[in-house]
Amino acid sequence: MTSSETLGNKRIQKTFLAVAFRTVRIIPVFALPALLVCCAPADQVNMMERKINSLSVENRSLVNQLNALKLDIATLKKETREEGKQSISSIRSRQAELASRMDEIQAELLRLNGLIEQINYERGREKETALHSSQAIQSEIKKLREEVRLLQASTKVSRKVEQARKKAASGKLDLYQQALDLIKARKYKQAKKVLRAYIDRHPSGDRLPNAYFWLGECEYNLKHYEEAILEYLKVIDKFPKSNKVPDAMLKQGLAFIKLGDNVSAEIILQKIVDKYPKSFQARVAKKQLERLR
C-alpha cells in the first residue's frame, strides 16, 4: 500500500466516526414525542412539539449531509486511488529519467577519461618535442648573439671609417672652398697655393678637374698665360669626359690670343665649334674666330 492510499483511508475513517457520532444524537429524537406527551404539562407539550419539529428539520438536514458525505467519501477514494497511481507513475517515470541520465553521465565520463589519457600522451610527446626545440632555439640564440657581437664590432669599425671619410671629405671641401673664396676675392696667388695643396692631398678626388681648371684661371688672371695654357691642357688630356673640358679649351684659345699666337688660337676655337656646336662655348668661339679672320 502506498503512502497516498494510507492517507486516503485515514481520512475515510475520520469521516465515518463523525457520522456515527451524529447518528447517535439523531436516534433518540424519534422516541421523544411519546415520552414528552405522557410526562409533560400542556404548555410544555407545545414547546416540546416545536423543538421536535425543529429537531426533525435538523435530522433531515443531517441525513442529507450524511448522504453527501458518503458521496464525498466515494469520490475521495476514487481520487486517492488515481492520485496514488499518478504518483507511482510519476515516480517510475522520474526513476527512468534519472537512470537514463546516469547512463549518459557514465558514458560522458568514459569519453572524458579517454580524452584525458590522449591529452596526457600528447602532452608528453609535446613536452619532449618542446625540450628539443628549446635546445635548438638556445643554440640559435647563441649563434645570433655571436653574430650580433661581430656586427657590433664591424659597426664600430665602419663608424670609425665613415667618420674618417667624412673628415677627409670635409677637409677636401674646406680646401676647395677656400680656394674658390680666394678666387672670388681676386686673391689669385693665395688661391693657387690652396689649390695645389688640395691636388697634392687628393690626387684622385672628384673635384680634381675643377681644381686644375681654377688653377689655370688663377694663372690667366695673373697674366701667366703660358702657365694657364698648361693647366687647361691637364683638364683636356687627363679628364676628357669632364664638363670642364669645353671651358678649358675656350680659355686656352683666349690665352693663345693673349700671347699673339692666333694660329693656335684658331685651331683650338674651331675644335670647340666642331665638337660642341650647340654649346655656349661654341658661340663665344665663333665670335672670336670672326674677329681673328
mmCIF file of C-alpha atoms in Angstrom:
data_model
loop_
_atom_site.group_PDB
_atom_site.id
_atom_site.type_symbol
_atom_site.label_atom_id
_atom_site.label_comp_id
_atom_site.label_asym_id
_atom_site.label_seq_id
_atom_site.Cartn_x
_atom_site.Cartn_y
_atom_site.Cartn_z
ATOM 1 C CA MET A 1 0.000 0.000 0.000
ATOM 2 C CA THR A 2 1.356 3.443 -0.961
ATOM 3 C CA SER A 3 1.536 6.491 1.289
ATOM 4 C CA SER A 4 -1.223 8.167 -0.751
ATOM 5 C CA GLU A 5 -3.650 5.231 -0.184
ATOM 6 C CA THR A 6 -2.865 5.161 3.567
ATOM 7 C CA LEU A 7 -3.614 8.884 3.818
ATOM 8 C CA GLY A 8 -6.938 8.375 1.999
ATOM 9 C CA ASN A 9 -8.008 5.542 4.360
ATOM 10 C CA LYS A 10 -7.286 7.672 7.423
ATOM 11 C CA ARG A 11 -9.427 10.474 6.037
ATOM 12 C CA ILE A 12 -12.282 7.991 5.381
ATOM 13 C CA GLN A 13 -12.065 6.603 8.964
ATOM 14 C CA LYS A 14 -12.316 10.094 10.464
ATOM 15 C CA THR A 15 -15.357 10.836 8.314
ATOM 16 C CA PHE A 16 -17.142 7.621 9.444
ATOM 17 C CA LEU A 17 -16.508 8.431 13.145
ATOM 18 C CA ALA A 18 -18.026 11.875 12.733
ATOM 19 C CA VAL A 19 -21.102 10.419 11.019
ATOM 20 C CA ALA A 20 -21.518 7.770 13.737
ATOM 21 C CA PHE A 21 -21.368 10.386 16.475
ATOM 22 C CA ARG A 22 -24.087 12.456 14.844
ATOM 23 C CA THR A 23 -26.221 9.366 14.252
ATOM 24 C CA VAL A 24 -26.170 8.602 17.992
ATOM 25 C CA ARG A 25 -27.520 12.099 18.582
ATOM 26 C CA ILE A 26 -30.284 11.609 15.974
ATOM 27 C CA ILE A 27 -31.746 8.217 17.110
ATOM 28 C CA PRO A 28 -33.332 9.410 20.473
ATOM 29 C CA VAL A 29 -35.301 12.080 18.626
ATOM 30 C CA PHE A 30 -37.852 9.504 17.326
ATOM 31 C CA ALA A 31 -38.744 8.410 20.866
ATOM 32 C CA LEU A 32 -39.143 11.904 22.305
ATOM 33 C CA PRO A 33 -42.786 12.649 21.270
ATOM 34 C CA ALA A 34 -44.349 9.760 23.173
ATOM 35 C CA LEU A 35 -42.172 10.326 26.192
ATOM 36 C CA LEU A 36 -42.876 14.039 26.375
ATOM 37 C CA VAL A 37 -46.654 13.669 25.794
ATOM 38 C CA CYS A 38 -47.039 11.310 28.703
ATOM 39 C CA CYS A 39 -44.954 13.211 31.219
ATOM 40 C CA ALA A 40 -45.150 16.972 30.406
ATOM 41 C CA PRO A 41 -47.973 19.556 31.065
ATOM 42 C CA ALA A 42 -49.965 21.095 28.130
ATOM 43 C CA ASP A 43 -47.951 24.319 27.811
ATOM 44 C CA GLN A 44 -44.783 22.347 27.818
ATOM 45 C CA VAL A 45 -46.173 19.973 25.208
ATOM 46 C CA ASN A 46 -46.445 22.787 22.679
ATOM 47 C CA MET A 47 -42.902 23.862 23.351
ATOM 48 C CA MET A 48 -41.746 20.287 23.021
ATOM 49 C CA GLU A 49 -43.561 19.886 19.720
ATOM 50 C CA ARG A 50 -41.822 22.950 18.359
ATOM 51 C CA LYS A 51 -38.484 21.559 19.442
ATOM 52 C CA ILE A 52 -39.390 18.207 17.917
ATOM 53 C CA ASN A 53 -40.261 19.868 14.632
ATOM 54 C CA SER A 54 -37.010 21.761 14.775
ATOM 55 C CA LEU A 55 -35.112 18.583 15.524
ATOM 56 C CA SER A 56 -36.904 16.822 12.663
ATOM 57 C CA VAL A 57 -35.741 19.524 10.282
ATOM 58 C CA GLU A 58 -32.250 19.218 11.688
ATOM 59 C CA ASN A 59 -32.478 15.432 11.374
ATOM 60 C CA ARG A 60 -33.394 15.646 7.691
ATOM 61 C CA SER A 61 -30.554 18.078 7.177
ATOM 62 C CA LEU A 62 -28.166 15.682 8.876
ATOM 63 C CA VAL A 63 -29.424 12.814 6.713
ATOM 64 C CA ASN A 64 -28.764 14.896 3.626
ATOM 65 C CA GLN A 65 -25.324 15.757 4.953
ATOM 66 C CA LEU A 66 -24.689 12.054 5.618
ATOM 67 C CA ASN A 67 -25.588 11.170 2.048
ATOM 68 C CA ALA A 68 -23.376 13.978 0.802
ATOM 69 C CA LEU A 69 -20.550 12.687 2.990
ATOM 70 C CA LYS A 70 -20.947 9.193 1.594
ATOM 71 C CA LEU A 71 -20.726 10.615 -1.913
ATOM 72 C CA ASP A 72 -17.664 12.635 -0.919
ATOM 73 C CA ILE A 73 -16.050 9.521 0.564
ATOM 74 C CA ALA A 74 -16.613 7.554 -2.619
ATOM 75 C CA THR A 75 -15.219 10.405 -4.671
ATOM 76 C CA LEU A 76 -12.270 10.751 -2.275
ATOM 77 C CA LYS A 77 -11.455 7.037 -2.559
ATOM 78 C CA LYS A 78 -11.506 7.272 -6.316
ATOM 79 C CA GLU A 79 -9.338 10.386 -6.312
ATOM 80 C CA THR A 80 -6.961 8.776 -3.813
ATOM 81 C CA ARG A 81 -6.538 5.696 -5.977
ATOM 82 C CA GLU A 82 -5.989 7.827 -9.088
ATOM 83 C CA GLU A 83 -3.597 10.096 -7.212
ATOM 84 C CA GLY A 84 -1.675 7.068 -5.980
ATOM 85 C CA LYS A 85 -1.487 5.666 -9.492
ATOM 86 C CA GLN A 86 -0.378 9.011 -10.830
ATOM 87 C CA SER A 87 2.244 9.348 -8.076
ATOM 88 C CA ILE A 88 3.614 5.865 -8.741
ATOM 89 C CA SER A 89 3.666 6.508 -12.486
ATOM 90 C CA SER A 90 5.385 9.848 -11.950
ATOM 91 C CA ILE A 91 7.963 8.299 -9.623
ATOM 92 C CA ARG A 92 8.657 5.471 -12.042
ATOM 93 C CA SER A 93 8.982 7.939 -14.917
ATOM 94 C CA ARG A 94 11.348 10.065 -12.857
ATOM 95 C CA GLN A 95 13.377 6.999 -11.910
ATOM 96 C CA ALA A 96 13.624 6.034 -15.582
ATOM 97 C CA GLU A 97 14.764 9.558 -16.457
ATOM 98 C CA LEU A 98 17.373 9.502 -13.688
ATOM 99 C CA ALA A 99 18.636 6.079 -14.776
ATOM 100 C CA SER A 100 18.929 7.290 -18.377
ATOM 101 C CA ARG A 101 20.739 10.426 -17.236
ATOM 102 C CA MET A 102 23.119 8.337 -15.122
ATOM 103 C CA ASP A 103 23.913 6.207 -18.162
ATOM 104 C CA GLU A 104 24.596 9.352 -20.188
ATOM 105 C CA ILE A 105 26.828 10.752 -17.442
ATOM 106 C CA GLN A 106 28.786 7.495 -17.197
ATOM 107 C CA ALA A 107 29.252 7.433 -20.963
ATOM 108 C CA GLU A 108 30.407 11.071 -20.889
ATOM 109 C CA LEU A 109 32.851 10.267 -18.062
ATOM 110 C CA LEU A 110 34.303 7.394 -20.072
ATOM 111 C CA ARG A 111 34.707 9.669 -23.086
ATOM 112 C CA LEU A 112 36.351 12.384 -20.980
ATOM 113 C CA ASN A 113 38.718 9.862 -19.389
ATOM 114 C CA GLY A 114 39.738 8.731 -22.857
ATOM 115 C CA LEU A 115 40.360 12.330 -23.906
ATOM 116 C CA ILE A 116 42.391 12.988 -20.760
ATOM 117 C CA GLU A 117 44.580 9.955 -21.425
ATOM 118 C CA GLN A 118 45.081 11.052 -25.032
ATOM 119 C CA ILE A 119 45.905 14.605 -23.951
ATOM 120 C CA ASN A 120 48.393 13.349 -21.363
ATOM 121 C CA TYR A 121 50.044 11.178 -24.018
ATOM 122 C CA GLU A 122 50.225 14.046 -26.494
ATOM 123 C CA ARG A 123 51.418 16.384 -23.751
ATOM 124 C CA GLY A 124 54.294 14.015 -23.051
ATOM 125 C CA ARG A 125 55.242 13.998 -26.722
ATOM 126 C CA GLU A 126 54.882 17.771 -26.948
ATOM 127 C CA LYS A 127 56.992 18.173 -23.830
ATOM 128 C CA GLU A 128 59.737 16.073 -25.388
ATOM 129 C CA THR A 129 59.445 17.986 -28.667
ATOM 130 C CA ALA A 130 59.435 21.291 -26.794
ATOM 131 C CA LEU A 131 62.613 20.247 -24.982
ATOM 132 C CA HIS A 132 64.382 19.546 -28.265
ATOM 133 C CA SER A 133 63.015 22.770 -29.745
ATOM 134 C CA SER A 134 64.171 24.717 -26.702
ATOM 135 C CA GLN A 135 67.679 23.315 -27.038
ATOM 136 C CA ALA A 136 67.722 24.162 -30.743
ATOM 137 C CA ILE A 137 66.438 27.669 -30.024
ATOM 138 C CA GLN A 138 69.081 28.208 -27.361
ATOM 139 C CA SER A 139 71.732 27.119 -29.841
ATOM 140 C CA GLU A 140 70.346 29.543 -32.430
ATOM 141 C CA ILE A 141 70.281 32.312 -29.826
ATOM 142 C CA LYS A 142 73.959 31.715 -29.083
ATOM 143 C CA LYS A 143 74.749 31.903 -32.788
ATOM 144 C CA LEU A 144 72.703 35.072 -33.170
ATOM 145 C CA ARG A 145 74.396 36.651 -30.164
ATOM 146 C CA GLU A 146 77.773 35.872 -31.685
ATOM 147 C CA GLU A 147 76.654 37.371 -34.999
ATOM 148 C CA VAL A 148 75.339 40.448 -33.191
ATOM 149 C CA ARG A 149 78.657 40.804 -31.381
ATOM 150 C CA LEU A 150 80.534 40.583 -34.671
ATOM 151 C CA LEU A 151 78.137 43.040 -36.288
ATOM 152 C CA GLN A 152 78.575 45.464 -33.419
ATOM 153 C CA ALA A 153 82.335 45.223 -33.756
ATOM 154 C CA SER A 154 82.035 45.669 -37.513
ATOM 155 C CA THR A 155 79.679 48.599 -36.991
ATOM 156 C CA LYS A 156 82.176 50.282 -34.720
ATOM 157 C CA VAL A 157 84.876 49.863 -37.350
ATOM 158 C CA SER A 158 82.523 51.073 -40.089
ATOM 159 C CA ARG A 159 81.561 54.048 -37.964
ATOM 160 C CA LYS A 160 85.188 54.970 -37.483
ATOM 161 C CA VAL A 161 85.851 54.556 -41.196
ATOM 162 C CA GLU A 162 82.807 56.680 -42.022
ATOM 163 C CA GLN A 163 83.906 59.351 -39.591
ATOM 164 C CA ALA A 164 87.370 59.336 -41.118
ATOM 165 C CA ARG A 165 85.882 59.516 -44.614
ATOM 166 C CA LYS A 166 83.632 62.408 -43.640
ATOM 167 C CA LYS A 167 86.537 64.132 -42.010
ATOM 168 C CA ALA A 168 88.622 63.642 -45.126
ATOM 169 C CA ALA A 169 85.750 64.801 -47.329
ATOM 170 C CA SER A 170 85.299 67.784 -45.076
ATOM 171 C CA GLY A 171 88.981 68.535 -45.499
ATOM 172 C CA LYS A 172 88.615 68.285 -49.270
ATOM 173 C CA LEU A 173 85.681 70.629 -49.360
ATOM 174 C CA ASP A 174 87.354 73.007 -46.973
ATOM 175 C CA LEU A 175 90.453 73.394 -49.149
ATOM 176 C CA TYR A 176 88.478 73.538 -52.381
ATOM 177 C CA GLN A 177 86.006 76.037 -50.946
ATOM 178 C CA GLN A 178 88.813 78.129 -49.521
ATOM 179 C CA ALA A 179 90.358 78.315 -52.990
ATOM 180 C CA LEU A 180 87.054 79.416 -54.563
ATOM 181 C CA ASP A 181 86.560 82.051 -51.894
ATOM 182 C CA LEU A 182 90.061 83.396 -52.566
ATOM 183 C CA ILE A 183 89.388 83.488 -56.320
ATOM 184 C CA LYS A 184 86.182 85.455 -55.733
ATOM 185 C CA ALA A 185 88.219 87.846 -53.633
ATOM 186 C CA ARG A 186 90.760 88.044 -56.524
ATOM 187 C CA LYS A 187 93.498 86.703 -54.296
ATOM 188 C CA TYR A 188 94.874 84.521 -57.057
ATOM 189 C CA LYS A 189 98.306 83.809 -55.609
ATOM 190 C CA GLN A 190 96.863 82.532 -52.342
ATOM 191 C CA ALA A 191 94.213 80.589 -54.247
ATOM 192 C CA LYS A 192 96.976 78.890 -56.296
ATOM 193 C CA LYS A 193 98.658 77.641 -53.125
ATOM 194 C CA VAL A 194 95.417 76.270 -51.691
ATOM 195 C CA LEU A 195 94.514 74.557 -54.988
ATOM 196 C CA ARG A 196 97.927 72.908 -55.236
ATOM 197 C CA ALA A 197 97.592 71.733 -51.626
ATOM 198 C CA TYR A 198 94.191 70.277 -52.467
ATOM 199 C CA ILE A 199 95.591 68.470 -55.544
ATOM 200 C CA ASP A 200 98.545 67.097 -53.563
ATOM 201 C CA ARG A 201 96.311 65.758 -50.775
ATOM 202 C CA HIS A 202 93.619 64.372 -53.061
ATOM 203 C CA PRO A 203 95.232 63.231 -56.325
ATOM 204 C CA SER A 204 92.123 61.204 -57.233
ATOM 205 C CA GLY A 205 89.428 63.486 -55.856
ATOM 206 C CA ASP A 206 86.132 64.056 -57.657
ATOM 207 C CA ARG A 207 86.817 67.765 -57.974
ATOM 208 C CA LEU A 208 90.292 67.348 -59.405
ATOM 209 C CA PRO A 209 89.313 68.505 -62.962
ATOM 210 C CA ASN A 210 87.738 71.620 -61.456
ATOM 211 C CA ALA A 211 90.829 72.225 -59.323
ATOM 212 C CA TYR A 212 93.099 72.194 -62.403
ATOM 213 C CA PHE A 213 90.704 74.479 -64.272
ATOM 214 C CA TRP A 214 90.628 77.038 -61.437
ATOM 215 C CA LEU A 215 94.371 76.784 -61.155
ATOM 216 C CA GLY A 216 94.538 77.745 -64.851
ATOM 217 C CA GLU A 217 92.144 80.628 -64.119
ATOM 218 C CA CYS A 218 94.452 81.909 -61.395
ATOM 219 C CA GLU A 219 97.403 81.859 -63.838
ATOM 220 C CA TYR A 220 95.295 83.530 -66.553
ATOM 221 C CA ASN A 221 94.176 86.345 -64.220
ATOM 222 C CA LEU A 222 97.788 86.785 -63.101
ATOM 223 C CA LYS A 223 98.607 87.090 -66.837
ATOM 224 C CA HIS A 224 100.704 83.950 -66.685
ATOM 225 C CA TYR A 225 99.214 82.787 -69.987
ATOM 226 C CA GLU A 226 101.690 80.044 -70.759
ATOM 227 C CA GLU A 227 101.205 78.501 -67.283
ATOM 228 C CA ALA A 228 97.447 78.889 -67.726
ATOM 229 C CA ILE A 229 97.574 77.050 -71.089
ATOM 230 C CA LEU A 230 99.393 74.143 -69.419
ATOM 231 C CA GLU A 231 96.867 73.899 -66.562
ATOM 232 C CA TYR A 232 93.958 73.963 -69.039
ATOM 233 C CA LEU A 233 95.713 71.257 -71.047
ATOM 234 C CA LYS A 234 95.757 68.992 -67.963
ATOM 235 C CA VAL A 235 91.970 69.205 -67.784
ATOM 236 C CA ILE A 236 91.630 68.377 -71.504
ATOM 237 C CA ASP A 237 94.120 65.488 -71.529
ATOM 238 C CA LYS A 238 93.511 63.887 -68.108
ATOM 239 C CA PHE A 239 89.736 64.304 -67.890
ATOM 240 C CA PRO A 240 88.333 64.258 -71.463
ATOM 241 C CA LYS A 241 84.802 63.427 -70.233
ATOM 242 C CA SER A 242 84.652 66.226 -67.692
ATOM 243 C CA ASN A 243 82.149 69.040 -68.204
ATOM 244 C CA LYS A 244 85.051 71.450 -67.699
ATOM 245 C CA VAL A 245 86.737 70.461 -70.995
ATOM 246 C CA PRO A 246 84.819 72.986 -73.206
ATOM 247 C CA ASP A 247 85.636 75.779 -70.734
ATOM 248 C CA ALA A 248 89.298 74.745 -70.589
ATOM 249 C CA MET A 249 89.558 74.705 -74.427
ATOM 250 C CA LEU A 250 87.919 78.127 -74.737
ATOM 251 C CA LYS A 251 90.175 79.706 -72.105
ATOM 252 C CA GLN A 252 93.194 78.002 -73.708
ATOM 253 C CA GLY A 253 92.302 79.610 -77.074
ATOM 254 C CA LEU A 254 91.890 83.006 -75.398
ATOM 255 C CA ALA A 255 95.283 82.561 -73.706
ATOM 256 C CA PHE A 256 96.900 81.928 -77.122
ATOM 257 C CA ILE A 257 95.272 85.139 -78.395
ATOM 258 C CA LYS A 258 96.780 86.989 -75.423
ATOM 259 C CA LEU A 259 100.169 85.573 -76.388
ATOM 260 C CA GLY A 260 99.639 86.659 -80.031
ATOM 261 C CA ASP A 261 99.517 83.076 -81.316
ATOM 262 C CA ASN A 262 96.357 83.447 -83.392
ATOM 263 C CA VAL A 263 97.038 80.317 -85.449
ATOM 264 C CA SER A 264 96.987 78.091 -82.375
ATOM 265 C CA ALA A 265 94.003 80.044 -81.090
ATOM 266 C CA GLU A 266 92.036 79.486 -84.343
ATOM 267 C CA ILE A 267 92.768 75.742 -84.282
ATOM 268 C CA ILE A 268 91.503 75.345 -80.723
ATOM 269 C CA LEU A 269 88.446 77.590 -81.206
ATOM 270 C CA GLN A 270 87.441 75.717 -84.369
ATOM 271 C CA LYS A 271 87.657 72.424 -82.464
ATOM 272 C CA ILE A 272 85.172 73.822 -79.946
ATOM 273 C CA VAL A 273 82.726 74.794 -82.719
ATOM 274 C CA ASP A 274 83.053 71.385 -84.363
ATOM 275 C CA LYS A 275 82.886 69.296 -81.171
ATOM 276 C CA TYR A 276 80.328 71.303 -79.174
ATOM 277 C CA PRO A 277 78.327 73.178 -81.865
ATOM 278 C CA LYS A 278 75.312 73.985 -79.690
ATOM 279 C CA SER A 279 77.184 74.969 -76.551
ATOM 280 C CA PHE A 280 77.720 78.416 -75.066
ATOM 281 C CA GLN A 281 81.479 77.963 -75.537
ATOM 282 C CA ALA A 282 80.907 77.343 -79.291
ATOM 283 C CA ARG A 283 79.040 80.675 -79.656
ATOM 284 C CA VAL A 284 81.895 82.547 -77.934
ATOM 285 C CA ALA A 285 84.436 80.677 -80.090
ATOM 286 C CA LYS A 286 82.598 81.716 -83.299
ATOM 287 C CA LYS A 287 82.727 85.370 -82.307
ATOM 288 C CA GLN A 288 86.441 85.114 -81.561
ATOM 289 C CA LEU A 289 87.043 83.401 -84.906
ATOM 290 C CA GLU A 290 85.195 86.187 -86.728
ATOM 291 C CA ARG A 291 87.430 88.740 -85.072
ATOM 292 C CA LEU A 292 90.565 86.801 -85.920
ATOM 293 C CA ARG A 293 89.590 86.389 -89.554
#
